[in-house]
CSV table of C-alpha atoms and ligand atoms in Angstrom, one decimal:
chain,number,residue,atom,x,y,z
K,820,MET,CA,20.6,40.5,44.5
K,821,SER,CA,18.1,38.4,42.8
K,822,ARG,CA,17.7,34.8,41.6
K,823,ILE,CA,16.9,34.8,38.0
K,824,LEU,CA,15.8,32.0,35.8
K,825,MET,CA,15.9,32.6,32.0
K,826,VAL,CA,13.8,30.5,29.7
K,827,ALA,CA,14.8,30.5,26.0
K,828,SER,CA,15.1,28.3,22.9
K,829,GLU,CA,18.7,29.2,22.1
K,830,ALA,CA,21.9,30.2,23.9
K,831,THR,CA,25.5,30.1,22.8
K,832,PRO,CA,27.4,27.9,22.9
K,833,PHE,CA,24.6,25.3,23.1
K,834,ALA,CA,22.2,26.1,20.2
K,835,LYS,CA,22.1,29.1,17.9
K,836,SER,CA,20.2,30.3,14.9
K,837,GLY,CA,20.5,34.0,15.4
K,838,GLY,CA,21.1,36.9,17.9
K,839,LEU,CA,18.7,35.5,20.5
K,840,ALA,CA,21.4,32.9,21.2
K,841,ASP,CA,24.1,35.5,21.7
K,842,VAL,CA,21.9,37.4,24.1
K,843,VAL,CA,20.9,34.4,26.2
K,844,GLY,CA,24.5,33.2,26.2
K,845,ALA,CA,25.9,36.5,27.4
K,846,LEU,CA,23.3,38.4,29.5
K,847,PRO,CA,23.2,35.7,32.3
K,848,GLN,CA,27.0,35.8,32.6
K,849,ALA,CA,26.9,39.6,32.9
K,850,LEU,CA,24.2,39.4,35.5
K,851,ALA,CA,26.1,36.8,37.4
K,852,GLN,CA,29.1,39.1,37.4
K,853,LEU,CA,27.0,41.8,39.1
K,854,GLY,CA,26.2,39.3,41.9
K,855,HIS,CA,22.9,37.7,40.8
K,856,GLU,CA,22.3,34.0,40.9
K,857,VAL,CA,21.3,33.1,37.3
K,858,ALA,CA,20.3,29.9,35.6
K,859,ILE,CA,19.0,29.2,32.1
K,860,VAL,CA,16.6,26.6,30.8
K,861,LEU,CA,17.0,25.4,27.2
K,862,PRO,CA,15.5,22.5,25.2
K,863,ARG,CA,17.9,19.7,24.8
K,864,TYR,CA,18.2,19.5,21.0
K,865,ARG,CA,20.0,16.6,19.4
K,866,SER,CA,23.0,18.8,18.7
K,867,ILE,CA,23.6,19.4,22.4
K,868,LYS,CA,25.8,16.7,23.8
K,869,LEU,CA,25.2,15.5,27.4
K,870,ASP,CA,28.8,14.5,28.1
K,871,ASN,CA,29.4,16.9,31.0
K,872,ALA,CA,25.8,17.1,32.0
K,873,GLN,CA,24.2,15.5,35.1
K,874,ARG,CA,20.7,14.2,35.2
K,875,VAL,CA,19.0,16.0,38.0
K,876,TRP,CA,15.3,15.1,37.5
K,877,GLN,CA,13.5,12.3,35.6
K,878,ASN,CA,10.1,11.1,34.7
K,879,ILE,CA,8.3,14.4,34.6
K,880,GLY,CA,5.0,13.6,33.0
K,881,ILE,CA,3.6,16.3,30.7
K,882,SER,CA,0.2,15.9,29.2
K,883,LEU,CA,-0.9,18.0,26.3
K,884,GLY,CA,-4.3,17.2,24.8
K,885,TRP,CA,-4.2,13.7,23.6
K,886,HIS,CA,-0.4,13.5,23.9
K,887,THR,CA,1.7,12.7,26.9
K,888,PHE,CA,5.5,13.0,27.2
K,889,THR,CA,8.1,12.3,29.7
K,890,ALA,CA,10.8,14.8,30.3
K,891,GLU,CA,14.2,14.5,32.0
K,892,ILE,CA,16.2,17.5,33.2
K,893,TYR,CA,20.0,17.7,32.9
K,894,SER,CA,22.1,20.3,34.3
K,895,VAL,CA,25.5,21.6,33.2
K,896,ARG,CA,27.6,24.5,34.5
K,897,HIS,CA,28.7,27.0,32.0
K,898,ARG,CA,31.1,29.6,33.3
K,899,ASP,CA,29.1,31.4,36.1
K,900,VAL,CA,25.7,30.0,35.2
K,901,THR,CA,23.8,26.7,35.6
K,902,VAL,CA,22.1,25.6,32.4
K,903,TYR,CA,19.1,23.2,32.7
K,904,LEU,CA,18.4,21.1,29.6
K,905,VAL,CA,14.8,19.8,29.2
K,906,ASP,CA,15.1,16.5,27.4
K,907,ILE,CA,12.0,15.3,25.6
K,908,PRO,CA,13.4,13.0,22.9
K,909,PRO,CA,10.3,12.6,20.7
K,910,LEU,CA,10.0,16.4,20.4
K,911,PHE,CA,13.6,17.6,20.3
K,912,ASP,CA,15.9,14.7,19.4
K,913,ARG,CA,15.6,15.1,15.7
K,914,GLY,CA,17.4,16.5,12.7
K,915,GLY,CA,16.6,19.8,10.8
K,916,ALA,CA,16.4,23.3,12.0
K,917,LEU,CA,15.6,24.4,15.6
K,918,TYR,CA,12.1,25.5,14.5
K,919,GLY,CA,9.8,25.2,11.6
K,920,HIS,CA,8.6,21.7,12.5
K,921,SER,CA,4.9,21.0,12.1
K,922,ASP,CA,4.5,20.3,15.8
K,923,ASP,CA,6.3,23.4,17.1
K,924,HIS,CA,3.4,24.3,19.2
K,925,ARG,CA,3.6,21.1,21.1
K,926,ARG,CA,7.4,21.1,21.3
K,927,PHE,CA,7.5,24.5,23.0
K,928,ALA,CA,4.4,23.9,25.1
K,929,ALA,CA,6.1,20.8,26.5
K,930,PHE,CA,9.3,22.7,26.9
K,931,CYS,CA,7.6,25.4,28.9
K,932,HIS,CA,6.2,22.7,31.3
K,933,GLY,CA,9.7,21.4,31.7
K,934,ALA,CA,10.9,24.9,32.4
K,935,LEU,CA,8.2,25.4,35.1
K,936,ALA,CA,9.3,22.1,36.7
K,937,VAL,CA,12.8,23.6,36.9
K,938,ALA,CA,11.4,26.7,38.5
K,939,ARG,CA,9.4,24.7,41.0
K,940,PHE,CA,11.8,22.0,42.1
K,941,LEU,CA,15.4,22.8,41.0
K,942,PHE,CA,15.9,26.6,40.9
K,943,THR,CA,13.2,28.7,42.4
K,944,PRO,CA,13.8,32.2,41.2
K,945,ASP,CA,12.6,35.6,42.2
K,946,ILE,CA,12.3,36.5,38.5
K,947,LEU,CA,11.3,34.3,35.7
K,948,HIS,CA,12.7,35.9,32.6
K,949,LEU,CA,11.1,34.6,29.3
K,950,HIS,CA,12.5,35.1,25.9
K,951,ASP,CA,10.3,35.2,22.7
K,952,TRP,CA,7.3,33.1,21.8
K,953,GLN,CA,9.0,29.8,22.5
K,954,ALA,CA,9.1,30.6,26.2
K,955,ALA,CA,5.9,32.7,26.3
K,956,LEU,CA,3.6,29.9,27.2
K,957,CYS,CA,5.2,29.7,30.6
K,958,ALA,CA,3.4,32.9,31.4
K,959,SER,CA,0.0,31.5,30.3
K,960,TYR,CA,0.5,28.3,32.3
K,961,LEU,CA,1.8,30.2,35.3
K,962,LYS,CA,-1.3,32.4,35.4
K,963,THR,CA,-3.8,29.6,35.0
K,964,ARG,CA,-2.7,26.0,35.8
K,965,TYR,CA,-0.1,27.1,38.4
K,966,SER,CA,-1.9,30.2,39.7
K,967,LEU,CA,-2.3,28.8,43.2
K,968,ASP,CA,1.0,26.9,43.4
K,969,PRO,CA,2.7,28.2,46.6
K,970,ILE,CA,6.1,28.2,45.0
K,971,LEU,CA,5.3,29.7,41.6
K,972,ARG,CA,2.5,32.1,42.3
K,973,ASP,CA,4.7,34.9,43.6
K,974,LEU,CA,7.3,34.9,40.8
K,975,LYS,CA,7.8,38.1,38.9
K,976,LEU,CA,7.6,37.7,35.2
K,977,VAL,CA,9.8,39.5,32.6
K,978,PHE,CA,9.1,38.9,29.0
K,979,THR,CA,11.6,40.0,26.3
K,980,ILE,CA,10.7,40.4,22.7
K,981,HIS,CA,13.6,39.7,20.4
K,982,ASN,CA,11.6,39.7,17.3
K,983,LEU,CA,7.9,40.5,17.1
K,984,GLU,CA,7.5,38.9,13.6
K,985,TYR,CA,7.9,35.5,15.1
K,986,ASN,CA,4.9,35.6,17.5
K,987,GLY,CA,4.2,31.9,17.7
K,988,ARG,CA,1.1,31.8,15.5
K,989,PHE,CA,-0.8,28.6,15.1
K,990,GLY,CA,-4.2,27.6,13.7
K,991,ARG,CA,-7.1,27.3,16.1
K,992,SER,CA,-7.3,23.6,15.4
K,993,VAL,CA,-4.3,23.0,17.8
K,994,TRP,CA,-5.8,24.9,20.7
K,995,GLY,CA,-6.7,21.6,22.5
K,996,ASP,CA,-3.0,20.6,22.5
K,997,PHE,CA,-2.1,23.5,24.8
K,998,GLN,CA,-4.4,22.4,27.5
K,999,LEU,CA,-5.2,26.0,28.5
K,1000,PRO,CA,-8.6,27.1,29.8
K,1001,ASP,CA,-10.9,27.9,27.0
K,1002,TYR,CA,-11.5,31.5,28.1
K,1003,LEU,CA,-7.9,32.2,27.0
K,1004,PHE,CA,-9.0,31.6,23.4
K,1005,SER,CA,-10.4,35.1,23.0
K,1006,PRO,CA,-9.0,38.3,21.5
K,1007,ASP,CA,-8.3,39.6,25.0
K,1008,PHE,CA,-5.9,36.8,25.5
K,1009,LEU,CA,-4.2,34.4,23.0
K,1010,GLU,CA,-6.6,34.5,20.1
K,1011,PHE,CA,-5.2,36.4,17.2
K,1012,TYR,CA,-7.4,37.0,14.1
K,1013,GLY,CA,-9.0,33.6,14.6
K,1014,ASP,CA,-5.7,31.9,15.2
K,1015,ILE,CA,-3.5,31.6,18.3
K,1016,ALA,CA,-0.5,33.8,18.9
K,1017,VAL,CA,1.3,32.4,22.0
K,1018,MET,CA,3.4,35.5,22.3
K,1019,LYS,CA,0.4,37.4,23.4
K,1020,GLY,CA,0.4,35.5,26.7
K,1021,GLY,CA,3.9,36.8,27.4
K,1022,ILE,CA,2.9,40.3,26.7
K,1023,ILE,CA,-0.3,40.3,28.7
K,1024,PHE,CA,0.8,38.3,31.7
K,1025,ALA,CA,4.3,39.7,32.2
K,1026,ASP,CA,5.0,42.2,35.0
K,1027,ALA,CA,7.5,43.9,32.7
K,1028,ILE,CA,8.1,43.6,28.9
K,1029,THR,CA,11.4,44.5,27.4
K,1030,THR,CA,12.6,44.6,23.9
K,1031,VAL,CA,16.2,44.7,22.7
K,1032,SER,CA,16.6,48.4,21.8
K,1033,PRO,CA,14.9,51.6,22.8
K,1034,ARG,CA,14.1,52.5,19.2
K,1035,TYR,CA,12.4,49.1,18.6
K,1036,ALA,CA,10.3,49.6,21.8
K,1037,GLU,CA,8.8,52.6,20.1
K,1038,GLU,CA,8.5,51.1,16.7
K,1039,ILE,CA,6.6,48.0,17.7
K,1040,GLN,CA,3.8,50.3,18.9
K,1041,THR,CA,3.1,51.4,15.3
K,1042,PRO,CA,1.2,49.4,12.7
K,1043,GLU,CA,4.3,49.4,10.4
K,1044,PHE,CA,6.4,47.4,12.8
K,1045,GLY,CA,3.7,45.9,15.1
K,1046,PHE,CA,2.8,42.7,13.1
K,1047,GLY,CA,-0.8,43.2,14.3
K,1048,LEU,CA,0.2,43.4,18.0
K,1049,ASP,CA,0.9,47.2,18.1
K,1050,GLY,CA,-2.5,47.9,19.6
K,1051,LEU,CA,-1.9,45.4,22.4
K,1052,LEU,CA,1.6,46.8,23.0
K,1053,ARG,CA,0.2,50.3,23.1
K,1054,SER,CA,-2.2,49.2,25.8
K,1055,GLN,CA,0.7,47.7,27.8
K,1056,VAL,CA,3.1,50.6,27.3
K,1057,HIS,CA,3.4,51.3,31.0
K,1058,LYS,CA,5.4,48.1,31.4
K,1059,LEU,CA,7.3,48.2,28.1
K,1060,ARG,CA,10.9,49.4,27.8
K,1061,GLY,CA,13.8,48.9,25.5
K,1062,ILE,CA,17.2,47.8,26.8
K,1063,LEU,CA,19.9,47.7,24.2
K,1064,ASN,CA,21.7,44.3,23.8
K,1065,GLY,CA,25.4,44.3,24.5
K,1066,VAL,CA,28.3,42.6,22.8
K,1067,ASP,CA,30.2,39.7,24.3
K,1068,TYR,CA,33.7,41.1,23.6
K,1069,SER,CA,35.3,38.0,24.9
K,1070,GLU,CA,34.0,36.4,21.7
K,1071,TRP,CA,34.0,39.3,19.3
K,1072,SER,CA,37.2,41.4,19.5
K,1073,PRO,CA,39.9,41.6,16.8
K,1074,GLU,CA,42.5,41.9,19.6
K,1075,THR,CA,41.9,38.4,20.8
K,1076,ASP,CA,39.8,36.5,18.3
K,1077,PRO,CA,41.4,33.1,17.6
K,1078,ARG,CA,39.2,32.5,14.5
K,1079,ILE,CA,40.7,35.3,12.4
K,1080,ALA,CA,44.0,35.2,10.6
K,1081,ALA,CA,45.7,38.1,12.5
K,1082,ARG,CA,44.9,40.1,15.5
K,1083,TYR,CA,44.6,43.9,15.3
K,1084,SER,CA,43.4,46.8,17.3
K,1085,ALA,CA,42.5,50.5,16.9
K,1086,SER,CA,46.1,51.4,17.6
K,1087,ASP,CA,47.5,48.9,15.1
K,1088,LEU,CA,45.3,48.1,12.2
K,1089,SER,CA,47.9,46.3,10.2
K,1090,GLY,CA,46.4,42.8,10.8
K,1091,LYS,CA,43.2,43.7,9.1
K,1092,ALA,CA,44.8,43.4,5.6
K,1093,LEU,CA,45.9,39.9,6.5
K,1094,CYS,CA,42.3,39.1,7.5
K,1095,LYS,CA,41.1,40.4,4.2
K,1096,GLN,CA,43.5,38.3,2.3
K,1097,ASP,CA,42.5,35.3,4.4
K,1098,LEU,CA,38.8,35.9,3.6
K,1099,LEU,CA,39.6,36.1,-0.1
K,1100,ASP,CA,41.5,32.9,0.2
K,1101,HIS,CA,38.6,31.3,2.0
K,1102,PHE,CA,36.4,32.0,-1.0
K,1103,GLN,CA,39.2,31.4,-3.5
K,1104,LEU,CA,38.9,34.9,-4.8
K,1105,PRO,CA,42.0,36.4,-6.5
K,1106,SER,CA,44.3,38.7,-4.5
K,1107,GLU,CA,43.6,41.6,-6.9
K,1108,ASN,CA,40.5,42.1,-4.7
K,1109,LEU,CA,42.7,43.5,-2.0
K,1110,GLN,CA,42.6,46.7,-4.0
K,1111,ARG,CA,38.8,46.7,-4.2
K,1112,PRO,CA,36.4,47.5,-1.4
K,1113,LEU,CA,35.1,44.2,0.0
K,1114,LEU,CA,31.5,44.3,1.1
K,1115,GLY,CA,30.5,41.8,3.8
K,1116,ILE,CA,27.1,40.3,4.6
K,1117,VAL,CA,26.3,37.9,7.5
K,1118,THR,CA,22.7,37.1,7.8
K,1119,ARG,CA,19.7,34.9,8.1
K,1120,PHE,CA,18.2,34.9,4.6
K,1121,ALA,CA,14.9,36.5,5.8
K,1122,ALA,CA,12.9,39.3,4.2
K,1123,GLN,CA,13.5,41.2,7.5
K,1124,LYS,CA,17.2,41.6,6.6
K,1125,GLY,CA,16.5,43.7,3.5
K,1126,ILE,CA,17.9,41.0,1.2
K,1127,ASP,CA,15.4,42.2,-1.5
K,1128,ILE,CA,16.9,45.7,-1.6
K,1129,ILE,CA,20.4,44.2,-1.6
K,1130,GLN,CA,19.3,42.2,-4.7
K,1131,GLN,CA,18.1,45.3,-6.3
K,1132,VAL,CA,21.3,47.2,-6.0
K,1133,ALA,CA,23.8,44.3,-6.3
K,1134,TRP,CA,24.0,44.3,-10.1
K,1135,THR,CA,24.7,48.0,-10.1
K,1136,LEU,CA,27.3,47.7,-7.5
K,1137,MET,CA,29.0,44.9,-9.3
K,1138,TYR,CA,28.9,46.4,-12.8
K,1139,ASP,CA,29.4,50.1,-12.0
K,1140,ASP,CA,31.2,50.3,-8.7
K,1141,ASP,CA,33.7,47.6,-9.0
K,1142,VAL,CA,33.2,46.1,-5.6
K,1143,ALA,CA,33.8,42.6,-4.2
K,1144,LEU,CA,31.3,40.8,-2.1
K,1145,ALA,CA,31.5,38.1,0.7
K,1146,VAL,CA,28.2,36.7,1.7
K,1147,LEU,CA,27.4,34.3,4.6
K,1148,GLY,CA,23.8,33.4,4.9
K,1149,ALA,CA,21.6,30.6,6.2
K,1150,ALA,CA,18.0,30.0,5.4
K,1151,THR,CA,16.0,31.3,8.4
K,1152,PRO,CA,14.6,28.3,10.4
K,1153,HIS,CA,11.3,30.1,10.8
K,1154,THR,CA,10.3,30.6,7.2
K,1155,PRO,CA,12.9,29.2,4.8
K,1156,ASP,CA,13.0,31.1,1.5
K,1157,MET,CA,15.4,29.7,-1.1
K,1158,ARG,CA,15.1,32.6,-3.5
K,1159,PHE,CA,17.7,34.6,-1.6
K,1160,GLU,CA,20.2,31.8,-1.7
K,1161,TYR,CA,19.7,31.3,-5.4
K,1162,PHE,CA,20.1,35.0,-6.1
K,1163,PHE,CA,23.6,35.1,-4.6
K,1164,GLU,CA,24.6,31.9,-6.3
K,1165,HIS,CA,23.5,33.5,-9.6
K,1166,LEU,CA,25.5,36.6,-8.8
K,1167,ARG,CA,28.6,34.5,-8.2
K,1168,SER,CA,28.2,32.6,-11.4
K,1169,VAL,CA,28.3,36.0,-13.3
K,1170,PHE,CA,31.2,37.4,-11.2
K,1171,PRO,CA,33.1,34.4,-10.0
K,1172,ASP,CA,36.2,36.4,-9.3
K,1173,ARG,CA,34.5,39.0,-7.1
K,1174,VAL,CA,31.7,37.2,-5.3
K,1175,GLY,CA,32.1,34.6,-2.5
K,1176,ILE,CA,29.1,33.0,-0.9
K,1177,TYR,CA,28.7,30.4,1.7
K,1178,ARG,CA,25.2,29.0,2.3
K,1179,GLY,CA,24.7,27.7,5.7
K,1180,PHE,CA,25.6,28.5,9.3
K,1181,ASN,CA,29.3,29.0,10.0
K,1182,ASN,CA,30.4,30.8,13.0
K,1183,THR,CA,34.1,30.9,12.1
K,1184,LEU,CA,33.3,32.4,8.8
K,1185,ALA,CA,31.1,35.0,10.5
K,1186,HIS,CA,34.2,36.1,12.4
K,1187,LYS,CA,36.3,36.1,9.3
K,1188,ILE,CA,33.9,38.3,7.4
K,1189,GLU,CA,33.6,40.8,10.3
K,1190,ALA,CA,37.4,41.1,10.3
K,1191,GLY,CA,38.2,40.8,6.6
K,1192,ALA,CA,35.5,42.9,4.9
K,1193,ASP,CA,35.9,46.7,4.6
K,1194,ILE,CA,32.2,47.5,4.7
K,1195,PHE,CA,29.3,45.6,6.2
K,1196,LEU,CA,25.8,45.8,4.7
K,1197,MET,CA,22.7,45.7,6.9
K,1198,PRO,CA,19.8,47.4,5.1
K,1199,SER,CA,17.2,45.7,7.4
K,1200,ARG,CA,13.5,46.3,6.9
K,1201,PHE,CA,13.3,46.2,10.6
K,1202,GLU,CA,15.9,45.3,13.2
K,1203,PRO,CA,15.0,44.7,16.9
K,1204,CYS,CA,18.6,45.3,17.9
K,1205,GLY,CA,21.0,43.7,15.5
K,1206,LEU,CA,24.4,42.4,16.7
K,1207,ASN,CA,26.3,42.2,13.5
K,1208,GLN,CA,26.6,45.9,13.1
K,1209,MET,CA,28.0,46.2,16.6
K,1210,TYR,CA,30.5,43.4,15.8
K,1211,SER,CA,31.4,45.3,12.6
K,1212,LEU,CA,32.0,48.4,14.5
K,1213,ARG,CA,34.4,46.6,16.8
K,1214,TYR,CA,36.2,45.1,13.9
K,1215,GLY,CA,36.6,48.4,12.1
K,1216,THR,CA,34.3,47.2,9.3
K,1217,ILE,CA,32.2,50.2,8.5
K,1218,PRO,CA,28.4,49.4,8.6
K,1219,VAL,CA,26.0,50.7,6.1
K,1220,VAL,CA,22.6,50.3,7.8
K,1221,ARG,CA,19.0,51.3,7.4
K,1222,SER,CA,18.1,53.5,10.3
K,1223,THR,CA,15.7,51.3,12.1
K,1224,GLY,CA,15.5,49.7,15.6
K,1225,GLY,CA,18.8,48.9,17.2
K,1226,LEU,CA,20.7,50.0,14.0
K,1227,GLU,CA,19.4,53.5,14.7
K,1228,ASN,CA,20.6,53.3,18.3
K,1229,THR,CA,24.1,51.9,17.6
K,1230,VAL,CA,25.4,53.4,14.4
K,1231,ASP,CA,25.9,57.1,13.9
K,1232,GLY,CA,27.4,59.5,11.3
K,1233,GLU,CA,30.9,59.2,12.8
K,1234,THR,CA,31.0,55.4,12.7
K,1235,GLY,CA,28.9,54.3,9.7
K,1236,PHE,CA,26.5,55.3,7.0
K,1237,LYS,CA,22.7,55.3,7.4
K,1238,PHE,CA,19.7,55.6,5.1
K,1239,TRP,CA,16.1,55.9,6.1
K,1240,GLY,CA,13.6,55.0,3.4
K,1241,TYR,CA,13.3,51.3,2.5
K,1242,TRP,CA,14.1,52.0,-1.0
K,1243,PRO,CA,17.0,50.8,-3.2
K,1244,PRO,CA,18.2,54.2,-4.5
K,1245,ASP,CA,18.6,55.4,-0.9
K,1246,PHE,CA,20.5,52.3,0.0
K,1247,LEU,CA,22.7,52.6,-3.1
K,1248,HIS,CA,23.4,56.2,-2.3
K,1249,ALA,CA,24.5,55.3,1.3
K,1250,VAL,CA,26.8,52.6,0.0
K,1251,ARG,CA,28.3,55.0,-2.6
K,1252,LEU,CA,29.0,57.5,0.1
K,1253,ALA,CA,30.9,54.8,1.9
K,1254,LEU,CA,32.8,53.7,-1.2
K,1255,ASP,CA,33.7,57.3,-2.0
K,1256,GLU,CA,35.3,57.9,1.4
K,1257,TYR,CA,37.0,54.5,1.3
K,1258,ARG,CA,38.5,55.2,-2.1
K,1259,ASN,CA,39.2,58.9,-2.0
K,1260,ARG,CA,39.7,60.0,1.6
K,1261,PRO,CA,41.7,57.2,3.3
K,1262,GLU,CA,42.5,59.4,6.3
K,1263,ASP,CA,38.9,60.1,7.0
K,1264,TRP,CA,38.2,56.4,6.5
K,1265,ARG,CA,40.9,55.4,9.0
K,1266,LYS,CA,39.5,57.9,11.5
K,1267,ARG,CA,36.1,56.4,11.1
K,1268,MET,CA,37.4,52.9,11.6
K,1269,VAL,CA,39.2,53.9,14.8
K,1270,THR,CA,36.2,55.8,16.1
K,1271,ALA,CA,34.0,52.7,15.4
K,1272,MET,CA,36.4,50.4,17.1
K,1273,GLN,CA,36.4,52.5,20.2
K,1274,ARG,CA,32.6,52.5,20.7
K,1275,ASP,CA,31.7,50.4,23.7
K,1276,PHE,CA,28.6,48.2,23.7
K,1277,SER,CA,29.7,45.8,26.4
K,1278,TRP,CA,27.0,43.9,28.4
K,1279,THR,CA,27.7,45.5,31.7
K,1280,ALA,CA,25.7,48.6,31.0
K,1281,SER,CA,22.7,46.5,29.7
K,1282,ALA,CA,22.9,44.1,32.7
K,1283,ARG,CA,22.7,47.1,35.0
K,1284,GLN,CA,19.5,48.2,33.3
K,1285,TYR,CA,18.0,44.7,33.7
K,1286,THR,CA,19.1,44.8,37.4
K,1287,THR,CA,17.2,48.1,37.9
K,1288,LEU,CA,14.2,46.6,36.2
K,1289,TYR,CA,14.3,43.4,38.3
K,1290,HIS,CA,14.6,45.4,41.5
K,1291,SER,CA,11.7,47.6,40.5
K,1292,LEU,CA,9.4,44.5,40.4
E,1834,ADP,P1,19.1,38.0,14.0
E,1834,ADP,O1,19.0,37.6,15.5
E,1834,ADP,O2,17.9,38.6,13.6
E,1834,ADP,O3,19.5,36.8,13.1
E,1834,ADP,P2,21.4,39.6,14.9
E,1834,ADP,O4,22.2,40.5,14.1
E,1834,ADP,O5,20.8,40.1,16.1
E,1834,ADP,O6,20.2,39.0,13.9
E,1834,ADP,O7,22.2,38.3,15.2
E,1834,ADP,C1,22.7,37.4,14.3
E,1834,ADP,C2,23.7,36.5,15.0
E,1834,ADP,O8,23.7,35.3,14.2
E,1834,ADP,C3,25.1,37.1,14.9
E,1834,ADP,O9,25.9,36.5,16.0
E,1834,ADP,C4,25.6,36.5,13.6
E,1834,ADP,O10,27.0,36.4,13.5
E,1834,ADP,C5,25.0,35.2,13.6
E,1834,ADP,N1,24.7,34.7,12.2
E,1834,ADP,C6,23.7,35.0,11.4
E,1834,ADP,N2,23.7,34.3,10.3
E,1834,ADP,C7,24.8,33.5,10.4
E,1834,ADP,C8,25.3,32.4,9.5
E,1834,ADP,N3,24.8,32.2,8.4
E,1834,ADP,N4,26.4,31.8,10.0
E,1834,ADP,C9,26.9,32.1,11.2
E,1834,ADP,N5,26.5,33.0,12.0
E,1834,ADP,C10,25.4,33.7,11.6
């Protein structure tokens, strides 16, 4: 069994803006249950309370260019895992979103130093498992500043790409703030078209690279999905593999979910109608919508999520197909784009009796939509894994998805509806196939719901694959 230290910028229940948090919240627990010793390092954001935490290290000096910071480390036990919180108040004790601040490069460079201090003094792992660009600088520091460190030099590095679009790109003017050797500012290392992409360090220096679905592992090697890093990934293909994310069914199961109005299961679906009524009540939509197909959306409002093709078919669906719509969306912290939010507000103003929208982050409502909607829309332009479609399957809320990344790996013709081209008529056609079955062939629909609910995407299988990978290193 191994000692594994995960470094990430989000993990449930501490901080979350998307699926990364669900993964880093659940995977360590699943690994611990297989017998590994696992700890996580997170930044201590303002929203994370320290009530049950213990200060385990203080006065760690971090110098980055002209700036110096002092970090403290807190630890807290969460179920089977120890969580270390790197507390650097000038960088993380602030309002606003988790990312998107003008000094993000410095925030996460300092955080990575804190994480390496944990690896050195508090929890020396066999495997240092880094997630996404925010943790990627650990790899660059480890292979340069710490390359002779007797404790750190033998660690094996795993780097997981949750979303290649967010590659930690910064202008070359901030290079000095990283305090990395200058030879790393070259196209063979962190330079990226004249800028810096810190994710490149994770890709280049890791002993193994994973991404969150087998399909996405193939896609990111192509120019269409590679965000300029496909060539690099092709050159590293010998150490790249896709391991599908799992679902934390202790959080996401209609049999036990305390956040929804009624519990239900594949053998007794009756509670689902109550959940639909509850969702309509939440949005103050009239009960006549119980007779209509209710389409659900839970998303970051990011171009990635296919919001633009939803926009293009939404009017047709509302005018011609007599559907109701429940939307939960928050501006993505990486690149906020208000146009998507305004669009759904506009749609609601035209169809106030059939459209509900909540703008912001609301976990309880995410559960209510998964349970209360009939059909879940996820026409992503690309989707590294996607969790919402797996939650939808478990809640018997039939997903209509674009066949890309993890959506391709998790939804099939028996459990959902797929379309291929990123093209509104294809999406509309797939939604209409779903509506037709829902309205005209209720027995087939019911069978589809039951099949979907019985699909198993629990973490154990994924944690076993990570275990095999760790051992191979
Ligand atoms: P991504 O990580 O790209 O955002 P995923 O489907 O992998 O997409 O994961 C999204 C996770 O974030 C799910 O747990 C989903 O319920 C949650 N989520 C997304 N948007 C919201 C929101 N506005 N409010 C609450 N939860 C949200």
